[in-house]
Short mmCIF file of C-alpha atoms in Angstrom, two decimals:
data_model
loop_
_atom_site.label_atom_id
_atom_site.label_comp_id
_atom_site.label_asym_id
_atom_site.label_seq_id
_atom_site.Cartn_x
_atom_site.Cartn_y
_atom_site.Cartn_z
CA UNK I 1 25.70 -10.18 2.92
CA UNK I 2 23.20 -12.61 1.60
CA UNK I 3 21.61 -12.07 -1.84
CA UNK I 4 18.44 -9.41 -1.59
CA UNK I 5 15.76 -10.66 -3.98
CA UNK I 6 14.19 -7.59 -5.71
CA UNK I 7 10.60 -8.03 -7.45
CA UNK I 8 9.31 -5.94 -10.18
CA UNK I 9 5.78 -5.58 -11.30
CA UNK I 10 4.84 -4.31 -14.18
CA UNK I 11 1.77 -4.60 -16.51
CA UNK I 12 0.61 -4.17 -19.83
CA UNK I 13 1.39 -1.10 -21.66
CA UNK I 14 4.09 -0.41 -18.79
CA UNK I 15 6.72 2.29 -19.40
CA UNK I 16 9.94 0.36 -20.23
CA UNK I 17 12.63 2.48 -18.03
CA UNK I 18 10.33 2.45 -15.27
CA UNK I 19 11.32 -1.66 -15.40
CA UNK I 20 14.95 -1.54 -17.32
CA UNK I 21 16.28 1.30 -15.45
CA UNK I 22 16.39 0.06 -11.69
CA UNK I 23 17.19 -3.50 -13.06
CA UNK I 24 20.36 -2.17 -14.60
CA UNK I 25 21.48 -0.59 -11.35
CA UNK I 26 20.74 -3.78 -9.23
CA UNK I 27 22.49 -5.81 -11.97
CA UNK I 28 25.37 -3.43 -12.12
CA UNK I 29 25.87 -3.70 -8.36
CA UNK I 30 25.89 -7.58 -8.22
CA UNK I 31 28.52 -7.03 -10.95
CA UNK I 32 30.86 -4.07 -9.67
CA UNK I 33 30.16 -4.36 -5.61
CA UNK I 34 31.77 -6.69 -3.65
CA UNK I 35 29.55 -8.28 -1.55
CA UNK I 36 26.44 -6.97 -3.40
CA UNK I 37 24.18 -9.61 -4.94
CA UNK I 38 20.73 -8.80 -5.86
CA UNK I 39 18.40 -11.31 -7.71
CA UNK I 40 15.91 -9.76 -9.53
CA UNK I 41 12.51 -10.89 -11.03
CA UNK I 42 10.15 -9.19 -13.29
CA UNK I 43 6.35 -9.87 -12.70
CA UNK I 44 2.97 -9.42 -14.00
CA UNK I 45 -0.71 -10.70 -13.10
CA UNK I 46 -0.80 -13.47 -15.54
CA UNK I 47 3.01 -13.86 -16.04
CA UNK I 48 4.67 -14.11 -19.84
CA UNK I 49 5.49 -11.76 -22.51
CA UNK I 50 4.22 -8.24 -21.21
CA UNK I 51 3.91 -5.61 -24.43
CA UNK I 52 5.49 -1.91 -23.20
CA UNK I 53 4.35 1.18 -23.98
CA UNK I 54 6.99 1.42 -26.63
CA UNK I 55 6.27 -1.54 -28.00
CA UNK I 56 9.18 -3.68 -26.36
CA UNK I 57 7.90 -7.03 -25.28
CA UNK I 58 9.62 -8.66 -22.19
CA UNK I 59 8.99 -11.91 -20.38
CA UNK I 60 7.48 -12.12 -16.50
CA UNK I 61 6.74 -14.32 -14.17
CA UNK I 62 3.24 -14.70 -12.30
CA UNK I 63 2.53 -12.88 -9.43
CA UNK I 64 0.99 -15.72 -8.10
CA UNK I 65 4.24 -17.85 -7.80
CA UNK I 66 5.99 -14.94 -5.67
CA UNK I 67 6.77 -15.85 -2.16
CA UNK I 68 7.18 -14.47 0.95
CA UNK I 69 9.25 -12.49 2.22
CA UNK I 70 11.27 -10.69 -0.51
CA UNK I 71 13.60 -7.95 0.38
CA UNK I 72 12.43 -5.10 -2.15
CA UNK I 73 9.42 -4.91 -4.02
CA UNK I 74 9.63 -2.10 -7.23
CA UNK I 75 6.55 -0.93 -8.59
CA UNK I 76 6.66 0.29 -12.13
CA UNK I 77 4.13 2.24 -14.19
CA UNK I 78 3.26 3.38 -17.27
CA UNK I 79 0.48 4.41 -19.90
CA UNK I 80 -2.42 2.34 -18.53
CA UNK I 81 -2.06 2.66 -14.96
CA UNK I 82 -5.94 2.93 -14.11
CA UNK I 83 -6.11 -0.49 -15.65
CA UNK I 84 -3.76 -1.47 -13.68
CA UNK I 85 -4.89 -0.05 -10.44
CA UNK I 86 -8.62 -1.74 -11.17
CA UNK I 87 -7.17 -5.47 -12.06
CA UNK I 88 -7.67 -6.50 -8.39
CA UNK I 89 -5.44 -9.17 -8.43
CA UNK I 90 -2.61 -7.32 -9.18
CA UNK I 91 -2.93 -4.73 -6.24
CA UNK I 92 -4.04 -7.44 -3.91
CA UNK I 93 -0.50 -9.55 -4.53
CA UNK I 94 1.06 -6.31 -4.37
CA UNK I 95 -0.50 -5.83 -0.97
CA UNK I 96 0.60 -9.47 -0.05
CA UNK I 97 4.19 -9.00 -0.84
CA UNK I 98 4.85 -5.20 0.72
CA UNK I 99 3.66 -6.98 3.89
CA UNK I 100 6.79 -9.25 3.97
CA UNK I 101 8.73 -6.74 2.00
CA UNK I 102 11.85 -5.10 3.63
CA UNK I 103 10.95 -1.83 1.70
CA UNK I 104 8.33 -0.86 -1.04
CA UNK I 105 8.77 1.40 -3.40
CA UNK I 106 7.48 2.52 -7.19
CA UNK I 107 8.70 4.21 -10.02
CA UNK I 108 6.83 7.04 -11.81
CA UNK I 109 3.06 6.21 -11.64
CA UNK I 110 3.45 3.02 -9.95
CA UNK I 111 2.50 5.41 -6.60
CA UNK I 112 -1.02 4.82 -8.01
CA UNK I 113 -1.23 1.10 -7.65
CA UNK I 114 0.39 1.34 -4.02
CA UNK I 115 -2.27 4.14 -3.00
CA UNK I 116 -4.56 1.86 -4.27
CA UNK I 117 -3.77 -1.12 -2.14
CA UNK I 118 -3.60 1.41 0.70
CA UNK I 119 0.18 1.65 1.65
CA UNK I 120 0.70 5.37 1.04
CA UNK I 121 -1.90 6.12 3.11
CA UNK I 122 -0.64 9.09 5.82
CA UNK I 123 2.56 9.00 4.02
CA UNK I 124 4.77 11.19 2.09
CA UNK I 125 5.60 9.69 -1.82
CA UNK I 126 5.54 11.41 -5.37
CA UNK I 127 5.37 10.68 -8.90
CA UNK I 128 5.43 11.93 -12.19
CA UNK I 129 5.11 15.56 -12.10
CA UNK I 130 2.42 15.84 -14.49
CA UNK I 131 0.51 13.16 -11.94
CA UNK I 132 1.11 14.60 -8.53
CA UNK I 133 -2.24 16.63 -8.93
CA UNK I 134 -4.17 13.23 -9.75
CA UNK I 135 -2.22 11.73 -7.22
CA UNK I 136 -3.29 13.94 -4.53
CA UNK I 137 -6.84 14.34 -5.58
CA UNK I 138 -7.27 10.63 -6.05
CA UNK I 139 -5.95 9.86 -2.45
CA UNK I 140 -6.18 12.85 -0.35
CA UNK I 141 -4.98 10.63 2.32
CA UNK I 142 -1.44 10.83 0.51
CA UNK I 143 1.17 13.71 1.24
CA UNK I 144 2.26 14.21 -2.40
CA UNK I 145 5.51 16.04 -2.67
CA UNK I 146 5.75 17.29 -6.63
CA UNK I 147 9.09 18.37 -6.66
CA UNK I 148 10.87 14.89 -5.24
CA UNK I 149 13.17 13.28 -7.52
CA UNK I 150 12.20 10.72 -5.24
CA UNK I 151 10.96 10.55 -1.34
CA UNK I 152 11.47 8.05 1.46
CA UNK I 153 8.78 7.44 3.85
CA UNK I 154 10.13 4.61 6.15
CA UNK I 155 9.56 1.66 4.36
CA UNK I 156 8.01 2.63 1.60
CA UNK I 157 9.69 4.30 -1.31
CA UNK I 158 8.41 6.25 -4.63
CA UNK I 159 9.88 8.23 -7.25
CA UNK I 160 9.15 10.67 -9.86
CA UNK I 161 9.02 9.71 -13.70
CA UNK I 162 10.92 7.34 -15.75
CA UNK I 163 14.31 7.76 -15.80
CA UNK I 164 14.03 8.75 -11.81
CA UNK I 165 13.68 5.15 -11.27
CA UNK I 166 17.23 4.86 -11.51
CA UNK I 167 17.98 7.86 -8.95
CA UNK I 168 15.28 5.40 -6.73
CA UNK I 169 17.31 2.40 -7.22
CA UNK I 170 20.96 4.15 -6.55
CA UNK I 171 19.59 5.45 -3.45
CA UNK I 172 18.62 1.88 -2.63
CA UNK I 173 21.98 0.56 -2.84
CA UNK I 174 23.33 3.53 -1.03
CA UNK I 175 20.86 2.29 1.94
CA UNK I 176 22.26 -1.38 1.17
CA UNK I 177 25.88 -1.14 0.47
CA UNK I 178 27.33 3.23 1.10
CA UNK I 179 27.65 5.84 -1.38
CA UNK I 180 30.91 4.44 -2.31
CA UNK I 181 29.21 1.36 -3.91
CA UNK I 182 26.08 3.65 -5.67
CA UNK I 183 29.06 6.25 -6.58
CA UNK I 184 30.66 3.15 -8.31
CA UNK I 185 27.29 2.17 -10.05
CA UNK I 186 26.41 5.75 -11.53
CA UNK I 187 29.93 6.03 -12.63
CA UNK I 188 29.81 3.11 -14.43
CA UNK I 189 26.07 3.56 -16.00
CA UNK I 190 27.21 7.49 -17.06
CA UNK I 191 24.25 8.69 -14.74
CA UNK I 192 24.75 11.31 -12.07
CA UNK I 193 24.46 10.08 -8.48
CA UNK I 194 21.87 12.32 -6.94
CA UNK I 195 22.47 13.22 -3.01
CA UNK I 196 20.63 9.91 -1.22
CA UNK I 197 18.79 9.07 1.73
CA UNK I 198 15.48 10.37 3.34
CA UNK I 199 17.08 14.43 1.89
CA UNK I 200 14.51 15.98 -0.07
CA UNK I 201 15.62 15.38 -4.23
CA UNK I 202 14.78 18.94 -5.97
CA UNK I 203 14.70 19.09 -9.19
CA UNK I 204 15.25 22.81 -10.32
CA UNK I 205 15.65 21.89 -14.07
CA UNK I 206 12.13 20.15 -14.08
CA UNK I 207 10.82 23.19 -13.00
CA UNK I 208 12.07 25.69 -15.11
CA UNK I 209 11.25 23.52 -18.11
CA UNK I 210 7.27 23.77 -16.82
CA UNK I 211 7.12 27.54 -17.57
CA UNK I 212 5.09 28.76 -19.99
CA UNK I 213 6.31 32.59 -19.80
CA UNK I 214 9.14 33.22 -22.10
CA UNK I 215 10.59 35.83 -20.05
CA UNK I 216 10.27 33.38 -16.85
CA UNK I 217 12.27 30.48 -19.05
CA UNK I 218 14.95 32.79 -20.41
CA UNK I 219 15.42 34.28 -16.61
CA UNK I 220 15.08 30.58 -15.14
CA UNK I 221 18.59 29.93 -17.54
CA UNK I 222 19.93 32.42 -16.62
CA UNK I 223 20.13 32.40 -13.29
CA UNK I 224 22.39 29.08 -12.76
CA UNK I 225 25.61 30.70 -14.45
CA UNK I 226 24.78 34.07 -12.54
CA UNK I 227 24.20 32.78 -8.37
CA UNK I 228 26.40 35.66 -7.26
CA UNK I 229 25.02 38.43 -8.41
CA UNK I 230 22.06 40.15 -7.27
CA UNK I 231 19.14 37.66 -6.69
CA UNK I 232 16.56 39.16 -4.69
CA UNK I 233 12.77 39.71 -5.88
CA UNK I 234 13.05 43.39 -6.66
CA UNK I 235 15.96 42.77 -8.83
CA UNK I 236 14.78 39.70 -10.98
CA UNK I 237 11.40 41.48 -11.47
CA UNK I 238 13.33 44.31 -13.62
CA UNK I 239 15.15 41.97 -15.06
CA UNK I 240 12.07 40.55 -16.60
CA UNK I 241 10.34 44.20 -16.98
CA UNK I 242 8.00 43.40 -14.01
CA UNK I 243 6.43 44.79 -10.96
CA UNK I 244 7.48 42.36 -8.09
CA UNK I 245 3.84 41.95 -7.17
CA UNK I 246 3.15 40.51 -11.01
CA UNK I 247 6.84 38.77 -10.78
CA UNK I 248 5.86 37.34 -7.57
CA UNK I 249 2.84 36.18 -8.64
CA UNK I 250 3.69 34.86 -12.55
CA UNK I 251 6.56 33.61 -10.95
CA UNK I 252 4.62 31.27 -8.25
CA UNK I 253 2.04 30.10 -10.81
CA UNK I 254 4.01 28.76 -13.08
CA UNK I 255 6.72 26.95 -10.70
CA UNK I 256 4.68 26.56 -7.60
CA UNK I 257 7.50 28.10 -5.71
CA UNK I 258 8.62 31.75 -5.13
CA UNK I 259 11.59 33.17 -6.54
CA UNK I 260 13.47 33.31 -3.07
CA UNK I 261 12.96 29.84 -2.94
CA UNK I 262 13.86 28.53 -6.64
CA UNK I 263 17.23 30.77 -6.11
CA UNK I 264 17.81 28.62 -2.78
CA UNK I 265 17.32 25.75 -4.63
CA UNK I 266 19.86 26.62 -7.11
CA UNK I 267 22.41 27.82 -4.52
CA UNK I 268 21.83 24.67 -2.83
CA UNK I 269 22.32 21.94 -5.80
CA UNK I 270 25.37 24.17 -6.56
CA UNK I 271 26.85 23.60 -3.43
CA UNK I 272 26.04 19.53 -2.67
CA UNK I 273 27.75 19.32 -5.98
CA UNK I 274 30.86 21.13 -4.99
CA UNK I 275 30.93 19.83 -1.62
CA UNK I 276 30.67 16.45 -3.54
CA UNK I 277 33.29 17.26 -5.83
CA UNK I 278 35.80 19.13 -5.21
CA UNK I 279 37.84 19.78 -1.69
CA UNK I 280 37.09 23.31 -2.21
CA UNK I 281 37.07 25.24 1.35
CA UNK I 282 33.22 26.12 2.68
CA UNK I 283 33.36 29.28 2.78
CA UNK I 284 34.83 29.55 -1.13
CA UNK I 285 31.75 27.58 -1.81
CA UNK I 286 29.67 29.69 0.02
CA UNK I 287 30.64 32.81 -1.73
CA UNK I 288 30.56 30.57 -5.47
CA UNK I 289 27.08 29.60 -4.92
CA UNK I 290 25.99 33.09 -3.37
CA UNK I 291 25.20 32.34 -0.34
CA UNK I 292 28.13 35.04 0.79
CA UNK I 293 29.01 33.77 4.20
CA UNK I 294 29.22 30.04 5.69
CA UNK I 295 26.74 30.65 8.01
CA UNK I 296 24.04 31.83 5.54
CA UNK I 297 24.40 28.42 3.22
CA UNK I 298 24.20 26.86 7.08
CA UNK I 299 21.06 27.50 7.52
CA UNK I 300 19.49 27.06 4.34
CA UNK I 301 21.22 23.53 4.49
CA UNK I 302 19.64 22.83 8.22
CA UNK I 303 16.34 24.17 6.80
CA UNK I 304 16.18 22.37 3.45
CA UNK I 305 17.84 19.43 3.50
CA UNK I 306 18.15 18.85 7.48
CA UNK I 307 21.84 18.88 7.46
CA UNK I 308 24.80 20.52 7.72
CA UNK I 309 27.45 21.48 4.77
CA UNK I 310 30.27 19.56 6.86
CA UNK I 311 27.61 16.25 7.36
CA UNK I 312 27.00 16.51 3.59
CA UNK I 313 30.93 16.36 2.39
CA UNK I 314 31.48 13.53 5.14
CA UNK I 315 28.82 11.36 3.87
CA UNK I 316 29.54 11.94 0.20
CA UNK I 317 32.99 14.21 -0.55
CA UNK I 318 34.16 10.56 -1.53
CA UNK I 319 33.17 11.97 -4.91
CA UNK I 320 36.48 14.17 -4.89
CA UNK I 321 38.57 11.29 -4.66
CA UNK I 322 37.75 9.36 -7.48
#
């Protein structure tokens, strides 16, 4: 397979992971992969040292001097992404080089600059979760999912905050080389490879850090260790010395989901990761993560993640083996 040049853009004040994070990935894969070579570049408007947000300085190249075509183009962001989005060089050559781009993708609030130069228009994408409202507002055009680790629309790829970049970048070698090869690259970078692909990338853990409710926090821990017991509304709510109604409602404001679905969720990541892990029978997992029966966590797989338990193990039980 022929080396797949990968160009970064950055800008000042850009959040250093956001840039650092899917490097290490591609360089790890040139280095552990057979057959994997990606050459990478880091750019910026004017090219030279570029000052982070933590106050890192790192050298880049001009945008200007980027060719066409390059395989994948990364967008980072960072702290002054509205500058960014308003230097209209920058979003023009970032423009230029998604249109001979094999894919296009950001990290964190690099979704801004690509809404501004009009490629997430009509499409699906996210970003940081404390952005996705800005996101949305600012380009209603945009389908902004706020719970996406990260979200592939076609071509065009974005993730959620900092250190999702390098869940972005794994799944990118997963689409270039298998899950055997990202497996091999997360093992070696002590990073959890995160299911990949165009399946939707939940983060419950996110969530229950947002709330704001003590009694919504302490039930939101509990519930992971506890996914066979009793899970349904009626029985949360007097856990947390609620009506449902208020439960229901507290519940939905703070997470933006409902209860039913945030204990899917769980029961979900509980099972990709067994299915992942261990050769444990389906329908021991199905009774581990709650979902009782096999055919129950079938549907909620066909529903949320638009596949089936047995697709998921065959694409990445490899996990098991290792």
């Amino acid at each position: 397979m022929p080396a797949l040049d990968v160009v970064v853009v950055s800008f000042p004040s850009a959040q250093i992971l956001d840039v650092t994070g899917p490097l290490e990935v591609f360089s790890s894969a040139t280095r552990l992969v057979s057959g994997a070579e990606y050459r990478t570049r880091v750019v910026s408007t004017s090219g030279g040292p570029v000052l982070a947000s933590s106050g890192l300085s790192f050298g880049t190249t001009p945008l200007a001097e980027v060719g066409t075509p390059v395989d994948t183009l990364v967008v980072a962001g960072g702290r002054d992404t509205d500058e960014a989005c308003a230097d209209e060089e920058l979003v023009g050559h970032v423009r230029r080089l998604a249109g001979g781009a094999r894919r296009t993708t950001s990290v964190c609030s690099g979704a801004f600059v690509l809404a501004a130069a009009g490629l997430l228009d009509g499409r699906r994408a996210t970003t940081h979760w404390a952005e996705c409202g800005l996101l949305a507002t600012a380009h209603p055009s945009v389908s902004v999912d706020g719970d996406a680790i990260y979200v592939r629309d076609g071509d065009v790829w974005t993730s959620a905050g900092v250190t999702a970049g390098i869940d972005l970048a794994l799944a990118l070698v997963a689409d270039d080389h298998g899950a055997r090869a990202a497996s091999a690259v997360a093992r070696h970078l002590v990073v959890y490879l995160r299911r990949s692909g165009g399946q939707a990338q939940f983060s419950t853990l996110l969530a229950s850090q947002a709330a704001e409710s003590d009694a919504v926090r302490e039930l939101l821990a509990w519930l992971p260790d506890h996914l066979t017991a009793d899970l349904t509304v009626p029985a949360l709510a007097r856990r947390v010395h609620l009506s449902e109604r208020q439960f229901g409602r507290v519940f939905k404001a703070e997470l933006g989901v409902t209860p039913t679905q945030h204990v899917e969720e769980l029961r979900l990541d509980a099972a990709c990761r067994l299915l992942e892990t261990t050769s444990h029978a389906v329908e021991r997992i199905a009774r581990t993560c709650g979902f009782g029966v096999p055919e129950t966590m079938n549907r909620a797989f066909r529903r949320r993640l638009n596949t089936t338990p047995g697709d998921h193990r065959r694409h990445f039980g490899h996990l098991a083996r290792h």
